mmCIF file of C-alpha atoms and ligand atoms in Angstrom:
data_model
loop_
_atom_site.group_PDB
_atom_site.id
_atom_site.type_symbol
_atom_site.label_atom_id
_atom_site.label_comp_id
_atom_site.label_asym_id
_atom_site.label_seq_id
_atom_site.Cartn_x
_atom_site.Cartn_y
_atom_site.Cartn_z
ATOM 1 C CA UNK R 58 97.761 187.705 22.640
ATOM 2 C CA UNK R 59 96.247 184.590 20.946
ATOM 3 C CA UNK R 60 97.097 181.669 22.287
ATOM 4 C CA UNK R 61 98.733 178.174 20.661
ATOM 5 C CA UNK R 62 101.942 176.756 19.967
ATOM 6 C CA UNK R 63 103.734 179.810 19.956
ATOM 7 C CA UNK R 64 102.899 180.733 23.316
ATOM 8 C CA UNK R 65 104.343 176.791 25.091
ATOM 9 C CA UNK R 66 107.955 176.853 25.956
ATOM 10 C CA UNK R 67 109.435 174.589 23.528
ATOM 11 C CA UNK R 68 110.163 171.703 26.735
ATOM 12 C CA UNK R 69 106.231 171.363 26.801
ATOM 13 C CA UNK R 70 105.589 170.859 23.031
ATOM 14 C CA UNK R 71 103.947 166.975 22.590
ATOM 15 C CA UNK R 72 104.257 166.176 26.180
ATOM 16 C CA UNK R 73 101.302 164.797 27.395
ATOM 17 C CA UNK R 74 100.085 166.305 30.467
ATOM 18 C CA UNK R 75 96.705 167.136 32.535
ATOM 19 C CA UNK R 76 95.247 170.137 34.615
ATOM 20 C CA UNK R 77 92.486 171.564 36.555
ATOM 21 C CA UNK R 78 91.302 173.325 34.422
ATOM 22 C CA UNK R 79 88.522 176.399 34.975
ATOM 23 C CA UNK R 80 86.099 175.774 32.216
ATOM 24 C CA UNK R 81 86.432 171.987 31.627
ATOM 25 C CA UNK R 82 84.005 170.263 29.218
ATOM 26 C CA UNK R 83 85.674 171.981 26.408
ATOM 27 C CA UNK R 84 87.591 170.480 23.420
ATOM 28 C CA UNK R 85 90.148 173.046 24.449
ATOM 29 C CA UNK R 86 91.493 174.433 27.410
ATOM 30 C CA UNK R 87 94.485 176.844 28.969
ATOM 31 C CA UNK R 88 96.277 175.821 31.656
ATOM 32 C CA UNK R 89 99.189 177.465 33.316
ATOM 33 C CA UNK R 90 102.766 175.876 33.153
ATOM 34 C CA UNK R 91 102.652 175.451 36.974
ATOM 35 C CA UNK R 92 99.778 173.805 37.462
ATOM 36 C CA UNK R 93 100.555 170.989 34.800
ATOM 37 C CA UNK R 94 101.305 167.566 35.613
ATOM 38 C CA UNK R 95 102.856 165.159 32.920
ATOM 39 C CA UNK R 96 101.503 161.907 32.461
ATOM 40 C CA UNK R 97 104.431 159.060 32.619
ATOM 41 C CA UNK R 98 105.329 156.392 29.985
ATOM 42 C CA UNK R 99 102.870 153.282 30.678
ATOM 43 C CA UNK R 100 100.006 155.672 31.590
ATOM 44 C CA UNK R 101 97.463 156.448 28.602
ATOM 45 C CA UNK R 102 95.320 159.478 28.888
ATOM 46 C CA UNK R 103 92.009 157.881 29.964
ATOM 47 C CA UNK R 104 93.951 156.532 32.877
ATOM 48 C CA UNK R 105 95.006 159.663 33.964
ATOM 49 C CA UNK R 106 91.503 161.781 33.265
ATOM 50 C CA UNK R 107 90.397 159.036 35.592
ATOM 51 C CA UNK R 108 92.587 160.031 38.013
ATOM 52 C CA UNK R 109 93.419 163.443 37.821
ATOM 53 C CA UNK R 110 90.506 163.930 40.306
ATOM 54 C CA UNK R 111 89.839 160.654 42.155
ATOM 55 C CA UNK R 112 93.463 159.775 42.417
ATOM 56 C CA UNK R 113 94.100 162.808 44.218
ATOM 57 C CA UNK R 114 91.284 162.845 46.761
ATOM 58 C CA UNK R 115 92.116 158.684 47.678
ATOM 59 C CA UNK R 116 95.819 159.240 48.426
ATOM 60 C CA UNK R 117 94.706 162.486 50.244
ATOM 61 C CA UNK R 118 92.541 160.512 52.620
ATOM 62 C CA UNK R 119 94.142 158.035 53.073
ATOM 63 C CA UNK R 120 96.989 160.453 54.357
ATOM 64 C CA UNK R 121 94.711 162.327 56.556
ATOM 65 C CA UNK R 122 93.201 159.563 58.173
ATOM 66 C CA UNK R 123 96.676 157.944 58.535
ATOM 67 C CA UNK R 124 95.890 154.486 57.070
ATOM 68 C CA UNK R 125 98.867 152.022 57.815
ATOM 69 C CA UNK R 126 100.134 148.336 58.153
ATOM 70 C CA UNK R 127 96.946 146.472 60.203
ATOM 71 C CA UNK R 128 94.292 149.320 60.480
ATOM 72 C CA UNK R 129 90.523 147.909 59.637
ATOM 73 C CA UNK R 130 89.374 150.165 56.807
ATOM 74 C CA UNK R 131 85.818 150.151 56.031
ATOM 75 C CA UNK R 132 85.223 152.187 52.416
ATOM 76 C CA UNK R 133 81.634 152.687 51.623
ATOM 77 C CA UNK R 134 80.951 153.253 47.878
ATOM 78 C CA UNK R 135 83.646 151.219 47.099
ATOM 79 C CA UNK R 136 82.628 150.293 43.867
ATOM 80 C CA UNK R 137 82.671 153.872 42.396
ATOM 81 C CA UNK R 138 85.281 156.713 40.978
ATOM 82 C CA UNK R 139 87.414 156.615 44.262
ATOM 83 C CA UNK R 140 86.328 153.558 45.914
ATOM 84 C CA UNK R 141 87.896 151.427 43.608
ATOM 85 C CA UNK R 142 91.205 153.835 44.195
ATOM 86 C CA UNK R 143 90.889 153.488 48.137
ATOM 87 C CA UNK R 144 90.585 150.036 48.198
ATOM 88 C CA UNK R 145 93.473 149.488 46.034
ATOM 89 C CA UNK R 146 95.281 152.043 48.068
ATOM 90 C CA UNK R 147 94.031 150.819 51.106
ATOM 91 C CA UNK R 148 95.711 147.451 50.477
ATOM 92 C CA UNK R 149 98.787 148.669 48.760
ATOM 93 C CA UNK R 150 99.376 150.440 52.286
ATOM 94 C CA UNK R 151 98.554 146.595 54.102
ATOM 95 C CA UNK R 152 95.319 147.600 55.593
ATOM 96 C CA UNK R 153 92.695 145.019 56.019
ATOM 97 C CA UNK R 154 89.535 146.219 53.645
ATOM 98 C CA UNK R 155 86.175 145.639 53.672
ATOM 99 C CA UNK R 156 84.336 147.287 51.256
ATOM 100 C CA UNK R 157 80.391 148.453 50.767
ATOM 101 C CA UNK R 158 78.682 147.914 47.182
ATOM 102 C CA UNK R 159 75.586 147.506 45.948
ATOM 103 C CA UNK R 160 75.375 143.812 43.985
ATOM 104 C CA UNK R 161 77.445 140.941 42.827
ATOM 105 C CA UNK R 162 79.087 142.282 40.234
ATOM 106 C CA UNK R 163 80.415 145.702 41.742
ATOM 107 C CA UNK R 164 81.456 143.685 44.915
ATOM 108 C CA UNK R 165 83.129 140.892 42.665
ATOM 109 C CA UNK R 166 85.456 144.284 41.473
ATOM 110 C CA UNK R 167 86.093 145.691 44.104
ATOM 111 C CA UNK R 168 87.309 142.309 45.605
ATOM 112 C CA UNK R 169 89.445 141.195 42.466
ATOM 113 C CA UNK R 170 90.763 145.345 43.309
ATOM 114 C CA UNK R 171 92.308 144.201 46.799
ATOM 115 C CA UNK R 172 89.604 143.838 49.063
ATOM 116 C CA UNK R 173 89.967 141.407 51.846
ATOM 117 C CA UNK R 174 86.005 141.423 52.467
ATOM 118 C CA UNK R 175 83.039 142.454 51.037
ATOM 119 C CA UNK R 176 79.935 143.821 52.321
ATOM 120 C CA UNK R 177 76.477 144.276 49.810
ATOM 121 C CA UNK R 178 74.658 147.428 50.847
ATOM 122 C CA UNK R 179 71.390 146.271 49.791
ATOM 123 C CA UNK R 180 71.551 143.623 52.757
ATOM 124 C CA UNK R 181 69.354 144.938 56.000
ATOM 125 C CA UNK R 182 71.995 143.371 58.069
ATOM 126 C CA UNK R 183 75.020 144.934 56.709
ATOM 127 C CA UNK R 184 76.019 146.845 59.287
ATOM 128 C CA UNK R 185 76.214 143.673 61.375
ATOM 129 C CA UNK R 186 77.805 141.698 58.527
ATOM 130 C CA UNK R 187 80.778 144.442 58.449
ATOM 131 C CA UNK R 188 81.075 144.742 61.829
ATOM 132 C CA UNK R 189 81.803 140.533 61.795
ATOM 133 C CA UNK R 190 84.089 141.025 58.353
ATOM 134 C CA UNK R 191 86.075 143.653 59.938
ATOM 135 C CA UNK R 192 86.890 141.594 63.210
ATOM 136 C CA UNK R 193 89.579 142.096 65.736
ATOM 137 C CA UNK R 194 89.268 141.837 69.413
ATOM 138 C CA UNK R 195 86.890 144.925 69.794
ATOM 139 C CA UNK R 196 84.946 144.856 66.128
ATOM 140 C CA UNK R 197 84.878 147.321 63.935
ATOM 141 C CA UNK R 198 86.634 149.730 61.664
ATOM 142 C CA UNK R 199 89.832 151.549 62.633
ATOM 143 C CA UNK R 200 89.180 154.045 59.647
ATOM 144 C CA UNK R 201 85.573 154.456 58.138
ATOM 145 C CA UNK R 202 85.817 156.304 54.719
ATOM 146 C CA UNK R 203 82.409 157.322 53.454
ATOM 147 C CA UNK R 204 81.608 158.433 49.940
ATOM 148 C CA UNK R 205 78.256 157.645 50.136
ATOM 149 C CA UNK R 206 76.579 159.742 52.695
ATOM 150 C CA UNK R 207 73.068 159.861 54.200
ATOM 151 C CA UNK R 208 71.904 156.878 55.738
ATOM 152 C CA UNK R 209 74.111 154.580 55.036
ATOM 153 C CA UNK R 210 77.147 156.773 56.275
ATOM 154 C CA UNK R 211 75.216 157.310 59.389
ATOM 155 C CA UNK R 212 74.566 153.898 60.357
ATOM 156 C CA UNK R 213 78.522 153.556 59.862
ATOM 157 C CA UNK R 214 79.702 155.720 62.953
ATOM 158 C CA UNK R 215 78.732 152.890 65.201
ATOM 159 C CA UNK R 216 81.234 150.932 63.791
ATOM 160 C CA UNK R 217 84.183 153.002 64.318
ATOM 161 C CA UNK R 218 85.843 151.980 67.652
ATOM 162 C CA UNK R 219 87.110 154.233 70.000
ATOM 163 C CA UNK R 220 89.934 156.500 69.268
ATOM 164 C CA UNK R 221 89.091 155.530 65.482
ATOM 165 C CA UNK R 222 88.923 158.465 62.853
ATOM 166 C CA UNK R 223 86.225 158.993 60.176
ATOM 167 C CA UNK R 224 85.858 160.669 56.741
ATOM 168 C CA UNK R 225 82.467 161.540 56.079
ATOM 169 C CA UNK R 226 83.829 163.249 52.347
ATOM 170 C CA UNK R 227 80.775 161.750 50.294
ATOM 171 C CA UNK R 228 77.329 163.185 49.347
ATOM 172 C CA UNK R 229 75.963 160.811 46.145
ATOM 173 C CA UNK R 230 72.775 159.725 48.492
ATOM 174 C CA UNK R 231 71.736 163.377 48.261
ATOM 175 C CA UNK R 232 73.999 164.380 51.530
ATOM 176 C CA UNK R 233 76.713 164.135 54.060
ATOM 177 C CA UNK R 234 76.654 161.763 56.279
ATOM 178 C CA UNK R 235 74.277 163.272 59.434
ATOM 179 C CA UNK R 236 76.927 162.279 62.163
ATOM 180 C CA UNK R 237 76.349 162.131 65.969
ATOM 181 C CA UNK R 238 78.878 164.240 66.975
ATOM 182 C CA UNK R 239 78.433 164.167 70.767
ATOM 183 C CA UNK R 240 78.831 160.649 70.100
ATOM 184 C CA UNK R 241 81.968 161.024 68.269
ATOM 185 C CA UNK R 242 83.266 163.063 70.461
ATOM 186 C CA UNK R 243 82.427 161.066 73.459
ATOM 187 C CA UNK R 244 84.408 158.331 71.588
ATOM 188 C CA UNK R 245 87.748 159.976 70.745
ATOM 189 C CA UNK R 246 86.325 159.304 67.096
ATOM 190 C CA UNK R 247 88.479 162.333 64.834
ATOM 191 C CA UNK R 248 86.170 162.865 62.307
ATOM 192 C CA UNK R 249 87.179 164.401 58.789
ATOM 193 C CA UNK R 250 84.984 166.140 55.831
ATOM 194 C CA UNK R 251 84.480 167.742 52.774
ATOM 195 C CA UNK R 252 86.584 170.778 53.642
ATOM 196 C CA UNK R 253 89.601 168.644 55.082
ATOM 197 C CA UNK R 254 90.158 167.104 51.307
ATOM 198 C CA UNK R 255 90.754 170.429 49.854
ATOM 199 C CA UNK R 256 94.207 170.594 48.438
ATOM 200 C CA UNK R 257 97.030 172.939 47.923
ATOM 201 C CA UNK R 258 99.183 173.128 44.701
ATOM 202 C CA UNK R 259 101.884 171.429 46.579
ATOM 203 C CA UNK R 260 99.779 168.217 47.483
ATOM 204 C CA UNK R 261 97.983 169.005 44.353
ATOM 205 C CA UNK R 262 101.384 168.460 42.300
ATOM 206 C CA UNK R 263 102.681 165.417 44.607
ATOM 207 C CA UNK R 264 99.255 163.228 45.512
ATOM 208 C CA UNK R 265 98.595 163.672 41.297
ATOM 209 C CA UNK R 266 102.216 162.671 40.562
ATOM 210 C CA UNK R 267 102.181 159.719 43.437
ATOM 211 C CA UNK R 268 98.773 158.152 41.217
ATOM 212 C CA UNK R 269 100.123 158.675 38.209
ATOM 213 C CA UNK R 270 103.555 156.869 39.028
ATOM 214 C CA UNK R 271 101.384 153.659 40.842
ATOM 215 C CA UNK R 272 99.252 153.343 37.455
ATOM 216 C CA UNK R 273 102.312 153.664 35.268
ATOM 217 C CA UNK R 274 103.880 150.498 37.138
ATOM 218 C CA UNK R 275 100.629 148.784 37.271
ATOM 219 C CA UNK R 276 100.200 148.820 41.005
ATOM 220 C CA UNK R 277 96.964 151.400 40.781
ATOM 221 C CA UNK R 278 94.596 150.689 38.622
ATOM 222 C CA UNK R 279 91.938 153.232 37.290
ATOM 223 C CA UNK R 280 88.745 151.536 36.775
ATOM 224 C CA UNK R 281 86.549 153.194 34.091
ATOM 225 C CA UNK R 282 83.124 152.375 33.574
ATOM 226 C CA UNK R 283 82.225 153.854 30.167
ATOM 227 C CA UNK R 284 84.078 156.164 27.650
ATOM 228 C CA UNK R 285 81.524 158.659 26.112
ATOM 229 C CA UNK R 286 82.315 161.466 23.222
ATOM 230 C CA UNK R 287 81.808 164.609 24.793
ATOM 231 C CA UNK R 288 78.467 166.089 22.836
ATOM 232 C CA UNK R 289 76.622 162.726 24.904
ATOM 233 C CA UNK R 290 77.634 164.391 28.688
ATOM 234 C CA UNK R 291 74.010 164.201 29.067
ATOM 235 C CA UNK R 292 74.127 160.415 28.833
ATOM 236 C CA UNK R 293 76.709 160.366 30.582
ATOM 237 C CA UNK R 294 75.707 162.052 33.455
ATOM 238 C CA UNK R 295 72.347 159.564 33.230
ATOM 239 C CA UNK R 296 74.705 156.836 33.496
ATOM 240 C CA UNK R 297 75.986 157.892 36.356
ATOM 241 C CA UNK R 298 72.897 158.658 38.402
ATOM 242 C CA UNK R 299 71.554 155.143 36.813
ATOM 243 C CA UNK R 300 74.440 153.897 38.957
ATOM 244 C CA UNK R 301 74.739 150.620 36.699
ATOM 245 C CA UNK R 302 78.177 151.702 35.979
ATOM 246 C CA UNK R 303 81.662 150.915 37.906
ATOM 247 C CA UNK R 304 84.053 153.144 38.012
ATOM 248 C CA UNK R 305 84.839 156.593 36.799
ATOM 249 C CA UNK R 306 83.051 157.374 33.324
ATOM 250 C CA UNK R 307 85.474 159.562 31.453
ATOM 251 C CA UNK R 308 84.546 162.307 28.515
ATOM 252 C CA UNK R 309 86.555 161.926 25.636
ATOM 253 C CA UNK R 310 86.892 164.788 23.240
ATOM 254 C CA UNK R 311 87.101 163.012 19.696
ATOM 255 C CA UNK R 312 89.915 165.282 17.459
ATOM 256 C CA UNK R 313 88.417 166.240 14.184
HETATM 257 N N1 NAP A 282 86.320 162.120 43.454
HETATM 258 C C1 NAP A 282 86.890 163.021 44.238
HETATM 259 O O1 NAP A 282 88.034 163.410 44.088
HETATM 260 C C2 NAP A 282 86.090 163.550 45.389
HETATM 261 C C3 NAP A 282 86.588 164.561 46.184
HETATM 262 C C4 NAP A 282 85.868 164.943 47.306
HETATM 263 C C5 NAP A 282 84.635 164.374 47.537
HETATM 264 N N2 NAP A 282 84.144 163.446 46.685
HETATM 265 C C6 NAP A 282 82.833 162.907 46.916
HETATM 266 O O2 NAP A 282 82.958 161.524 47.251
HETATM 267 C C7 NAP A 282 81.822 160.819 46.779
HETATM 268 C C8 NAP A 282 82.273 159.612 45.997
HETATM 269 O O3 NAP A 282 83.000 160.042 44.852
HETATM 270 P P1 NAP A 282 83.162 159.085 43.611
HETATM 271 O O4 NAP A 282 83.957 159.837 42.622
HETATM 272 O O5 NAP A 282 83.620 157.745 44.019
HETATM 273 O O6 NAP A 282 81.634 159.003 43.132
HETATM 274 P P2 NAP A 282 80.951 157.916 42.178
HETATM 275 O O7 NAP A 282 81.923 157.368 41.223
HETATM 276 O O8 NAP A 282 79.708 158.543 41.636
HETATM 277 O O9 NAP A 282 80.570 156.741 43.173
HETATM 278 C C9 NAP A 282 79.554 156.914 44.115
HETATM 279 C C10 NAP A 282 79.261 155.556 44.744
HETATM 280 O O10 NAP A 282 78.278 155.756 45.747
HETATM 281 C C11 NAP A 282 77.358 154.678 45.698
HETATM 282 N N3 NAP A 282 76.017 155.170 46.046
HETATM 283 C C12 NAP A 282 75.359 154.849 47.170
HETATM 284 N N4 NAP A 282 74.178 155.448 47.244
HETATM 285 C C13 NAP A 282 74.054 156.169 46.120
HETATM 286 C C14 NAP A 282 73.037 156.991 45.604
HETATM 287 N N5 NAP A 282 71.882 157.171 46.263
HETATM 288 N N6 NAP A 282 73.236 157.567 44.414
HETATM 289 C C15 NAP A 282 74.367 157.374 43.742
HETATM 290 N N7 NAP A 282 75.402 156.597 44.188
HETATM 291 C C16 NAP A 282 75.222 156.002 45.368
HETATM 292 C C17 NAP A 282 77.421 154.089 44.284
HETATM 293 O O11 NAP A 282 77.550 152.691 44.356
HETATM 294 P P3 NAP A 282 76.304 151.712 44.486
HETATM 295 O O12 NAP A 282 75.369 152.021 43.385
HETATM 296 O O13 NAP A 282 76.964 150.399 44.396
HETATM 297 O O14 NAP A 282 75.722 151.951 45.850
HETATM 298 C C18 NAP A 282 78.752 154.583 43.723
HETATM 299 O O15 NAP A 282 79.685 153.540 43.652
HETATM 300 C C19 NAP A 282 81.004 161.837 45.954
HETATM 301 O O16 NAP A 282 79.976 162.365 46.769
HETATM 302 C C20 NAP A 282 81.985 162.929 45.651
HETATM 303 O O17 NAP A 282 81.375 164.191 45.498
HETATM 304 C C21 NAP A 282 84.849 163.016 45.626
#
């Protein structure tokens, strides 16, 4: 049967919503009634394409890992898609933050964004300069999340303390984090990773609905870098491995 307005249930007509979608990167799209999420009052619909990924990963993790009242979070790529979501989150939940970034301006964001302290990646001594930012009696982080990967992930397990958990969820360097896990183990570090952010519909529906609601009040803010039409993904996908850009950089399919 061809598909359009005959096919919605009347309730669904005009409401603005968003989906996963299988075939994205289209000017149009089918998406079943169950998997749809509608977009609040006070949220426009960049906000939410911003979010309909990121938003739902960042309150995910910060579930997993627990993050509460107190805890030393340490978020590495804080300046991109989901950093700027966990830090906000981070602090909404009265965690202290430090956050990783590359460069004044990214870390002068992500600090406006909630962060108690910021650390700039490009600095050979950064790993000692968060280990000093995140304090407390043993230093260190009492959550490391890591959506950078590589290296730089890496050279983050030292600073976990004992009994501390860590999300190595993040690949952009090229991989995941290459973690020590005798060490971790050794430490009573719980370590998390790509497959432990893989959702259900259920925490699909709710961790989607949760970012949507915190954006519509104002308490979440989505942070996007650039808007481009969808016939320049190429550019925009250039943008983002240029890595000048804060942010999620959302598609925008212009109606004709
Ligand atoms: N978004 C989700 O829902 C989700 C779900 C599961 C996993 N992940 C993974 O989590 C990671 C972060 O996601 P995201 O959406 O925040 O990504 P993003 O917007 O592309 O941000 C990546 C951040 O990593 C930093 N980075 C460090 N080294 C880099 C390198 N060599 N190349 C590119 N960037 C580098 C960049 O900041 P600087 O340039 O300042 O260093 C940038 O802020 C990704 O690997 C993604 O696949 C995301």
């Amino acid at each position: 049967m061809p598909w359009g307005r005959a096919c919605v249930p009347g309730e669904w007509l005009g409401r603005r919503v968003t989906s996963y979608v299988t075939g994205s990167y289209a000017e149009r799209a089918v998406a079943a009634v169950s998997a749809l999420t509608v977009v609040p009052d006070g949220l426009d619909l960049r906000g939410a394409a911003a979010l309909v990924h990121d938003g739902v990963t960042a309150n995910g993790l910060l579930d997993l890992t627990a993050v509460g009242p107190g805890d030393r979070v340490l978020i590495l790529g804080a300046s991109g898609g989901m950093g700027t979501l966990l830090v906000q989150l981070a602090h909404e939940r009265e965690a202290r933050v430090v956050a990783v970034a590359r460069g004044d301006a990214k870390l002068a964001l992500v600090r406006d964004l909630g962060a108690d302290d910021v650390v700039d990646a490009t600095r050979d001594d950064w790993v000692s300069a968060a280990r000093k930012a995140l304090g407390g009696a043993v230093e260190g982080a009492d959550v490391v999340l890591d959506g950078v990967g590589g290296g730089l992930g890496a050279a983050a397990l030292p600073l976990t303390v004992d009994g501390g958990r860590f999300s190595a969820h993040g690949a952009p360097s090229g991989g995941f984090s290459p973690l020590d896990t005798e060490e971790a183990t050794r430490r009573g570090i719980e370590l998390f990773g790509i497959a432990d952010v893989q959702f259900g519909p259920t925490d699909l529906r709710r961790f989607t609905s949760d970012a949507y609601a915190e954006a519509a009040t104002g308490r979440l803010r989505p942070v996007i870098g650039e808007v481009f039409p969808l016939e320049r993904a190429a550019q925009a996908h250039a943008a983002i491995e240029g890595r000048g850009l804060v942010g999620k950089v959302v598609l925008e399919v212009v109606q004709v």
